[in-house]
Amino acid sequence: MLKSARKKPCSCLGILASGSGSNMGAIAAAISNRELDAQIMVVIYNNPEAMVRERAAKLGIPTVLINHRDYSSREDLDRAIIQTLAKYQVELVIMAGWMRVVTQVLIEAFGDRILNIHPSLLPSFRGTHAIQQALDYGVKIAGCTVHIVSLEVDSGKILEQAAVAVLENDTATSLQQRIQVQEHIIYPKAIASFIRHIDPNI
Ligand code: GRF
Protein backbone atom coordinates (compact mmCIF):
# COMPACT_ATOMS: atom_id res chain seq x y z
CA MET A 1 0.00 0.00 0.00
CA LEU A 2 1.22 3.52 -0.71
CA LYS A 3 2.58 5.25 2.38
CA SER A 4 0.29 8.23 1.89
CA ALA A 5 -2.77 6.00 1.63
CA ARG A 6 -2.04 4.28 4.89
CA LYS A 7 -3.71 5.35 8.10
CA LYS A 8 -0.95 6.47 10.46
CA PRO A 9 -1.14 4.51 13.69
CA CYS A 10 -1.39 6.60 16.82
CA SER A 11 -1.91 9.93 15.10
CA CYS A 12 -5.42 10.47 16.49
CA LEU A 13 -4.83 12.32 19.74
CA GLY A 14 -7.14 12.76 22.72
CA ILE A 15 -6.05 15.46 25.14
CA LEU A 16 -6.85 15.37 28.86
CA ALA A 17 -6.47 18.77 30.52
CA SER A 18 -7.55 20.50 33.71
CA GLY A 19 -6.14 23.99 33.34
CA SER A 20 -5.26 26.76 30.93
CA GLY A 21 -4.44 24.49 28.01
CA SER A 22 -1.26 26.19 26.84
CA ASN A 23 0.31 22.79 26.07
CA MET A 24 -2.80 21.81 24.12
CA GLY A 25 -2.39 25.08 22.19
CA ALA A 26 1.29 24.31 21.47
CA ILE A 27 0.39 20.84 20.20
CA ALA A 28 -2.36 22.28 17.99
CA ALA A 29 0.09 24.88 16.64
CA ALA A 30 2.68 22.20 15.86
CA ILE A 31 0.01 20.27 13.95
CA SER A 32 -1.01 23.29 11.92
CA ASN A 33 2.69 24.12 11.23
CA ARG A 34 3.12 20.52 10.04
CA GLU A 35 5.76 19.84 12.66
CA LEU A 36 3.51 17.16 14.08
CA ASP A 37 1.59 14.84 11.79
CA ALA A 38 -1.43 14.17 13.97
CA GLN A 39 -4.94 15.33 14.73
CA ILE A 40 -6.58 16.33 18.02
CA MET A 41 -9.85 14.39 18.02
CA VAL A 42 -11.15 15.68 21.36
CA VAL A 43 -10.15 17.62 24.45
CA ILE A 44 -11.53 16.17 27.68
CA TYR A 45 -11.50 18.48 30.69
CA ASN A 46 -12.63 17.79 34.25
CA ASN A 47 -13.02 21.27 35.64
CA PRO A 48 -15.94 23.34 34.29
CA GLU A 49 -13.90 26.54 34.71
CA ALA A 50 -10.84 25.27 32.82
CA MET A 51 -9.63 27.75 30.20
CA VAL A 52 -8.65 24.86 27.96
CA ARG A 53 -12.30 24.50 26.91
CA GLU A 54 -12.45 27.97 25.38
CA ARG A 55 -9.00 27.65 23.84
CA ALA A 56 -9.91 24.34 22.16
CA ALA A 57 -13.35 25.57 21.05
CA LYS A 58 -11.71 28.58 19.32
CA LEU A 59 -9.58 26.11 17.38
CA GLY A 60 -12.65 24.10 16.39
CA ILE A 61 -11.62 21.10 18.49
CA PRO A 62 -14.48 19.15 20.14
CA THR A 63 -14.49 19.47 23.93
CA VAL A 64 -16.15 17.18 26.47
CA LEU A 65 -16.53 17.93 30.18
CA ILE A 66 -16.08 14.83 32.35
CA ASN A 67 -16.29 16.20 35.86
CA HIS A 68 -14.53 13.93 38.36
CA ARG A 69 -17.01 15.09 41.04
CA ASP A 70 -19.74 13.15 39.22
CA TYR A 71 -17.98 9.80 39.76
CA SER A 72 -17.68 7.86 42.98
CA SER A 73 -14.31 6.28 42.15
CA ARG A 74 -11.23 7.02 40.06
CA GLU A 75 -11.95 3.82 38.11
CA ASP A 76 -15.45 5.00 37.16
CA LEU A 77 -14.00 8.32 36.03
CA ASP A 78 -11.48 6.47 33.86
CA ARG A 79 -14.25 4.29 32.37
CA ALA A 80 -16.16 7.42 31.34
CA ILE A 81 -12.97 8.86 29.82
CA ILE A 82 -12.34 5.64 27.87
CA GLN A 83 -15.88 5.70 26.46
CA THR A 84 -15.40 9.26 25.20
CA LEU A 85 -11.94 8.52 23.81
CA ALA A 86 -13.41 5.52 21.95
CA LYS A 87 -16.26 7.61 20.58
CA TYR A 88 -13.71 10.04 19.09
CA GLN A 89 -11.48 7.20 17.85
CA VAL A 90 -8.51 8.30 19.92
CA GLU A 91 -5.36 6.20 19.61
CA LEU A 92 -2.90 8.17 21.71
CA VAL A 93 -3.80 9.88 24.99
CA ILE A 94 -2.01 13.13 25.80
CA MET A 95 -2.21 14.33 29.38
CA ALA A 96 -1.53 18.07 29.33
CA GLY A 97 -2.00 19.43 32.82
CA TRP A 98 -4.46 16.65 33.76
CA MET A 99 -4.70 16.89 37.53
CA ARG A 100 -6.17 13.44 38.21
CA VAL A 101 -4.29 10.26 39.10
CA VAL A 102 -4.94 7.58 36.47
CA THR A 103 -5.91 4.02 37.35
CA GLN A 104 -5.15 0.60 35.96
CA VAL A 105 -8.43 0.89 34.02
CA LEU A 106 -7.08 3.61 31.70
CA ILE A 107 -3.64 2.03 31.51
CA GLU A 108 -5.11 -1.36 30.52
CA ALA A 109 -7.17 0.32 27.79
CA PHE A 110 -4.27 2.25 26.21
CA GLY A 111 -1.10 0.49 27.39
CA ASP A 112 1.97 2.58 26.61
CA ARG A 113 -0.08 5.03 24.57
CA ILE A 114 -0.60 7.59 27.32
CA LEU A 115 1.89 10.46 27.57
CA ASN A 116 2.27 13.16 30.21
CA ILE A 117 4.30 16.30 30.75
CA HIS A 118 5.62 17.12 34.21
CA PRO A 119 7.32 20.39 35.26
CA SER A 120 10.50 18.88 36.72
CA LEU A 121 13.50 16.92 35.62
CA LEU A 122 12.18 13.50 36.63
CA PRO A 123 12.86 11.44 38.65
CA SER A 124 13.24 14.53 40.88
CA PHE A 125 10.18 16.27 42.29
CA ARG A 126 7.31 14.00 41.36
CA GLY A 127 3.71 14.84 42.21
CA THR A 128 2.08 18.19 42.85
CA HIS A 129 3.84 21.56 43.28
CA ALA A 130 6.93 20.24 41.51
CA ILE A 131 8.28 23.74 40.80
CA GLN A 132 7.91 24.83 44.42
CA GLN A 133 9.54 21.55 45.50
CA ALA A 134 12.52 22.37 43.25
CA LEU A 135 12.81 25.91 44.64
CA ASP A 136 12.52 24.68 48.23
CA TYR A 137 15.25 22.14 47.60
CA GLY A 138 17.48 24.85 46.15
CA VAL A 139 18.35 23.20 42.83
CA LYS A 140 20.12 25.37 40.26
CA ILE A 141 18.69 23.54 37.26
CA ALA A 142 14.98 22.79 36.91
CA GLY A 143 13.06 21.73 33.80
CA CYS A 144 10.35 19.54 32.36
CA THR A 145 9.89 15.95 31.27
CA VAL A 146 7.64 14.14 28.79
CA HIS A 147 7.11 10.54 29.83
CA ILE A 148 4.92 7.50 29.27
CA VAL A 149 2.27 7.21 31.96
CA SER A 150 2.50 4.28 34.35
CA LEU A 151 0.53 3.46 37.47
CA GLU A 152 3.03 5.13 39.78
CA VAL A 153 2.70 8.92 39.44
CA ASP A 154 5.32 10.65 37.22
CA SER A 155 7.38 7.48 36.90
CA GLY A 156 7.05 6.02 33.38
CA LYS A 157 9.72 5.86 30.68
CA ILE A 158 11.22 9.27 29.92
CA LEU A 159 10.84 10.41 26.29
CA GLU A 160 12.15 13.98 26.33
CA GLN A 161 13.51 16.53 28.80
CA ALA A 162 14.54 20.18 28.80
CA ALA A 163 16.60 21.96 31.44
CA VAL A 164 15.92 25.49 32.69
CA ALA A 165 18.36 27.47 34.87
CA VAL A 166 16.96 28.65 38.20
CA LEU A 167 17.68 32.36 38.67
CA GLU A 168 18.56 34.10 41.94
CA ASN A 169 15.20 35.79 42.45
CA ASP A 170 12.95 33.18 40.87
CA THR A 171 9.47 32.62 42.27
CA ALA A 172 7.35 29.59 41.43
CA THR A 173 5.52 31.79 38.90
CA SER A 174 8.59 33.19 37.13
CA LEU A 175 10.25 29.77 36.95
CA GLN A 176 7.04 28.15 35.73
CA GLN A 177 6.80 30.66 32.89
CA ARG A 178 10.27 29.74 31.64
CA ILE A 179 9.61 26.03 32.09
CA GLN A 180 6.41 26.32 30.07
CA VAL A 181 8.30 27.84 27.15
CA GLN A 182 10.33 24.62 27.08
CA GLU A 183 7.25 22.43 27.57
CA HIS A 184 5.69 23.93 24.46
CA ILE A 185 8.80 22.94 22.48
CA ILE A 186 9.42 19.43 23.82
CA TYR A 187 5.86 18.11 24.05
CA PRO A 188 4.98 18.35 20.34
CA LYS A 189 8.50 17.09 19.50
CA ALA A 190 8.13 14.08 21.84
CA ILE A 191 4.70 13.22 20.43
CA ALA A 192 6.04 13.39 16.87
CA SER A 193 8.94 11.10 17.67
CA PHE A 194 6.71 8.73 19.67
CA ILE A 195 4.41 8.37 16.65
CA ARG A 196 7.41 7.80 14.36
CA HIS A 197 8.77 5.21 16.76
CA ILE A 198 5.48 3.28 16.68
CA ASP A 199 5.81 3.22 12.87
CA PRO A 200 9.36 4.10 11.76
CA ASN A 201 8.19 4.34 8.12
CA ILE A 202 6.27 7.53 8.83
C1 GRF B 1 2.06 22.26 32.76
O1 GRF B 1 2.99 23.15 33.25
C2 GRF B 1 2.47 20.83 33.03
O2 GRF B 1 3.82 20.68 33.31
C3 GRF B 1 1.68 20.46 34.25
O3 GRF B 1 0.50 21.20 34.17
C4 GRF B 1 0.72 22.40 33.45
C5 GRF B 1 -0.39 22.57 32.47
O4 GRF B 1 -0.35 23.81 31.85
N1 GRF B 1 1.46 19.03 34.25
P1 GRF B 1 -1.29 24.14 30.61
O5 GRF B 1 -2.73 23.88 31.06
O6 GRF B 1 -0.88 23.28 29.47
O7 GRF B 1 -1.07 25.60 30.36
CSV table of C-alpha atoms and ligand atoms in Angstrom, one decimal:
chain,number,residue,atom,x,y,z
A,1,MET,CA,0.0,0.0,0.0
A,2,LEU,CA,1.2,3.5,-0.7
A,3,LYS,CA,2.6,5.3,2.4
A,4,SER,CA,0.3,8.2,1.9
A,5,ALA,CA,-2.8,6.0,1.6
A,6,ARG,CA,-2.0,4.3,4.9
A,7,LYS,CA,-3.7,5.4,8.1
A,8,LYS,CA,-1.0,6.5,10.5
A,9,PRO,CA,-1.1,4.5,13.7
A,10,CYS,CA,-1.4,6.6,16.8
A,11,SER,CA,-1.9,9.9,15.1
A,12,CYS,CA,-5.4,10.5,16.5
A,13,LEU,CA,-4.8,12.3,19.7
A,14,GLY,CA,-7.1,12.8,22.7
A,15,ILE,CA,-6.1,15.5,25.1
A,16,LEU,CA,-6.8,15.4,28.9
A,17,ALA,CA,-6.5,18.8,30.5
A,18,SER,CA,-7.6,20.5,33.7
A,19,GLY,CA,-6.1,24.0,33.3
A,20,SER,CA,-5.3,26.8,30.9
A,21,GLY,CA,-4.4,24.5,28.0
A,22,SER,CA,-1.3,26.2,26.8
A,23,ASN,CA,0.3,22.8,26.1
A,24,MET,CA,-2.8,21.8,24.1
A,25,GLY,CA,-2.4,25.1,22.2
A,26,ALA,CA,1.3,24.3,21.5
A,27,ILE,CA,0.4,20.8,20.2
A,28,ALA,CA,-2.4,22.3,18.0
A,29,ALA,CA,0.1,24.9,16.6
A,30,ALA,CA,2.7,22.2,15.9
A,31,ILE,CA,0.0,20.3,14.0
A,32,SER,CA,-1.0,23.3,11.9
A,33,ASN,CA,2.7,24.1,11.2
A,34,ARG,CA,3.1,20.5,10.0
A,35,GLU,CA,5.8,19.8,12.7
A,36,LEU,CA,3.5,17.2,14.1
A,37,ASP,CA,1.6,14.8,11.8
A,38,ALA,CA,-1.4,14.2,14.0
A,39,GLN,CA,-4.9,15.3,14.7
A,40,ILE,CA,-6.6,16.3,18.0
A,41,MET,CA,-9.9,14.4,18.0
A,42,VAL,CA,-11.2,15.7,21.4
A,43,VAL,CA,-10.2,17.6,24.5
A,44,ILE,CA,-11.5,16.2,27.7
A,45,TYR,CA,-11.5,18.5,30.7
A,46,ASN,CA,-12.6,17.8,34.3
A,47,ASN,CA,-13.0,21.3,35.6
A,48,PRO,CA,-15.9,23.3,34.3
A,49,GLU,CA,-13.9,26.5,34.7
A,50,ALA,CA,-10.8,25.3,32.8
A,51,MET,CA,-9.6,27.8,30.2
A,52,VAL,CA,-8.7,24.9,28.0
A,53,ARG,CA,-12.3,24.5,26.9
A,54,GLU,CA,-12.4,28.0,25.4
A,55,ARG,CA,-9.0,27.7,23.8
A,56,ALA,CA,-9.9,24.3,22.2
A,57,ALA,CA,-13.4,25.6,21.0
A,58,LYS,CA,-11.7,28.6,19.3
A,59,LEU,CA,-9.6,26.1,17.4
A,60,GLY,CA,-12.6,24.1,16.4
A,61,ILE,CA,-11.6,21.1,18.5
A,62,PRO,CA,-14.5,19.2,20.1
A,63,THR,CA,-14.5,19.5,23.9
A,64,VAL,CA,-16.1,17.2,26.5
A,65,LEU,CA,-16.5,17.9,30.2
A,66,ILE,CA,-16.1,14.8,32.3
A,67,ASN,CA,-16.3,16.2,35.9
A,68,HIS,CA,-14.5,13.9,38.4
A,69,ARG,CA,-17.0,15.1,41.0
A,70,ASP,CA,-19.7,13.1,39.2
A,71,TYR,CA,-18.0,9.8,39.8
A,72,SER,CA,-17.7,7.9,43.0
A,73,SER,CA,-14.3,6.3,42.1
A,74,ARG,CA,-11.2,7.0,40.1
A,75,GLU,CA,-12.0,3.8,38.1
A,76,ASP,CA,-15.4,5.0,37.2
A,77,LEU,CA,-14.0,8.3,36.0
A,78,ASP,CA,-11.5,6.5,33.9
A,79,ARG,CA,-14.2,4.3,32.4
A,80,ALA,CA,-16.2,7.4,31.3
A,81,ILE,CA,-13.0,8.9,29.8
A,82,ILE,CA,-12.3,5.6,27.9
A,83,GLN,CA,-15.9,5.7,26.5
A,84,THR,CA,-15.4,9.3,25.2
A,85,LEU,CA,-11.9,8.5,23.8
A,86,ALA,CA,-13.4,5.5,22.0
A,87,LYS,CA,-16.3,7.6,20.6
A,88,TYR,CA,-13.7,10.0,19.1
A,89,GLN,CA,-11.5,7.2,17.8
A,90,VAL,CA,-8.5,8.3,19.9
A,91,GLU,CA,-5.4,6.2,19.6
A,92,LEU,CA,-2.9,8.2,21.7
A,93,VAL,CA,-3.8,9.9,25.0
A,94,ILE,CA,-2.0,13.1,25.8
A,95,MET,CA,-2.2,14.3,29.4
A,96,ALA,CA,-1.5,18.1,29.3
A,97,GLY,CA,-2.0,19.4,32.8
A,98,TRP,CA,-4.5,16.7,33.8
A,99,MET,CA,-4.7,16.9,37.5
A,100,ARG,CA,-6.2,13.4,38.2
A,101,VAL,CA,-4.3,10.3,39.1
A,102,VAL,CA,-4.9,7.6,36.5
A,103,THR,CA,-5.9,4.0,37.4
A,104,GLN,CA,-5.1,0.6,36.0
A,105,VAL,CA,-8.4,0.9,34.0
A,106,LEU,CA,-7.1,3.6,31.7
A,107,ILE,CA,-3.6,2.0,31.5
A,108,GLU,CA,-5.1,-1.4,30.5
A,109,ALA,CA,-7.2,0.3,27.8
A,110,PHE,CA,-4.3,2.3,26.2
A,111,GLY,CA,-1.1,0.5,27.4
A,112,ASP,CA,2.0,2.6,26.6
A,113,ARG,CA,-0.1,5.0,24.6
A,114,ILE,CA,-0.6,7.6,27.3
A,115,LEU,CA,1.9,10.5,27.6
A,116,ASN,CA,2.3,13.2,30.2
A,117,ILE,CA,4.3,16.3,30.7
A,118,HIS,CA,5.6,17.1,34.2
A,119,PRO,CA,7.3,20.4,35.3
A,120,SER,CA,10.5,18.9,36.7
A,121,LEU,CA,13.5,16.9,35.6
A,122,LEU,CA,12.2,13.5,36.6
A,123,PRO,CA,12.9,11.4,38.7
A,124,SER,CA,13.2,14.5,40.9
A,125,PHE,CA,10.2,16.3,42.3
A,126,ARG,CA,7.3,14.0,41.4
A,127,GLY,CA,3.7,14.8,42.2
A,128,THR,CA,2.1,18.2,42.8
A,129,HIS,CA,3.8,21.6,43.3
A,130,ALA,CA,6.9,20.2,41.5
A,131,ILE,CA,8.3,23.7,40.8
A,132,GLN,CA,7.9,24.8,44.4
A,133,GLN,CA,9.5,21.6,45.5
A,134,ALA,CA,12.5,22.4,43.3
A,135,LEU,CA,12.8,25.9,44.6
A,136,ASP,CA,12.5,24.7,48.2
A,137,TYR,CA,15.3,22.1,47.6
A,138,GLY,CA,17.5,24.9,46.1
A,139,VAL,CA,18.3,23.2,42.8
A,140,LYS,CA,20.1,25.4,40.3
A,141,ILE,CA,18.7,23.5,37.3
A,142,ALA,CA,15.0,22.8,36.9
A,143,GLY,CA,13.1,21.7,33.8
A,144,CYS,CA,10.3,19.5,32.4
A,145,THR,CA,9.9,15.9,31.3
A,146,VAL,CA,7.6,14.1,28.8
A,147,HIS,CA,7.1,10.5,29.8
A,148,ILE,CA,4.9,7.5,29.3
A,149,VAL,CA,2.3,7.2,32.0
A,150,SER,CA,2.5,4.3,34.4
A,151,LEU,CA,0.5,3.5,37.5
A,152,GLU,CA,3.0,5.1,39.8
A,153,VAL,CA,2.7,8.9,39.4
A,154,ASP,CA,5.3,10.6,37.2
A,155,SER,CA,7.4,7.5,36.9
A,156,GLY,CA,7.0,6.0,33.4
A,157,LYS,CA,9.7,5.9,30.7
A,158,ILE,CA,11.2,9.3,29.9
A,159,LEU,CA,10.8,10.4,26.3
A,160,GLU,CA,12.1,14.0,26.3
A,161,GLN,CA,13.5,16.5,28.8
A,162,ALA,CA,14.5,20.2,28.8
A,163,ALA,CA,16.6,22.0,31.4
A,164,VAL,CA,15.9,25.5,32.7
A,165,ALA,CA,18.4,27.5,34.9
A,166,VAL,CA,17.0,28.6,38.2
A,167,LEU,CA,17.7,32.4,38.7
A,168,GLU,CA,18.6,34.1,41.9
A,169,ASN,CA,15.2,35.8,42.5
A,170,ASP,CA,12.9,33.2,40.9
A,171,THR,CA,9.5,32.6,42.3
A,172,ALA,CA,7.4,29.6,41.4
A,173,THR,CA,5.5,31.8,38.9
A,174,SER,CA,8.6,33.2,37.1
A,175,LEU,CA,10.3,29.8,36.9
A,176,GLN,CA,7.0,28.2,35.7
A,177,GLN,CA,6.8,30.7,32.9
A,178,ARG,CA,10.3,29.7,31.6
A,179,ILE,CA,9.6,26.0,32.1
A,180,GLN,CA,6.4,26.3,30.1
A,181,VAL,CA,8.3,27.8,27.1
A,182,GLN,CA,10.3,24.6,27.1
A,183,GLU,CA,7.2,22.4,27.6
A,184,HIS,CA,5.7,23.9,24.5
A,185,ILE,CA,8.8,22.9,22.5
A,186,ILE,CA,9.4,19.4,23.8
A,187,TYR,CA,5.9,18.1,24.1
A,188,PRO,CA,5.0,18.3,20.3
A,189,LYS,CA,8.5,17.1,19.5
A,190,ALA,CA,8.1,14.1,21.8
A,191,ILE,CA,4.7,13.2,20.4
A,192,ALA,CA,6.0,13.4,16.9
A,193,SER,CA,8.9,11.1,17.7
A,194,PHE,CA,6.7,8.7,19.7
A,195,ILE,CA,4.4,8.4,16.6
A,196,ARG,CA,7.4,7.8,14.4
A,197,HIS,CA,8.8,5.2,16.8
A,198,ILE,CA,5.5,3.3,16.7
A,199,ASP,CA,5.8,3.2,12.9
A,200,PRO,CA,9.4,4.1,11.8
A,201,ASN,CA,8.2,4.3,8.1
A,202,ILE,CA,6.3,7.5,8.8
B,1,GRF,C1,2.1,22.3,32.8
B,1,GRF,O1,3.0,23.1,33.3
B,1,GRF,C2,2.5,20.8,33.0
B,1,GRF,O2,3.8,20.7,33.3
B,1,GRF,C3,1.7,20.5,34.2
B,1,GRF,O3,0.5,21.2,34.2
B,1,GRF,C4,0.7,22.4,33.5
B,1,GRF,C5,-0.4,22.6,32.5
B,1,GRF,O4,-0.3,23.8,31.8
B,1,GRF,N1,1.5,19.0,34.3
B,1,GRF,P1,-1.3,24.1,30.6
B,1,GRF,O5,-2.7,23.9,31.1
B,1,GRF,O6,-0.9,23.3,29.5
B,1,GRF,O7,-1.1,25.6,30.4
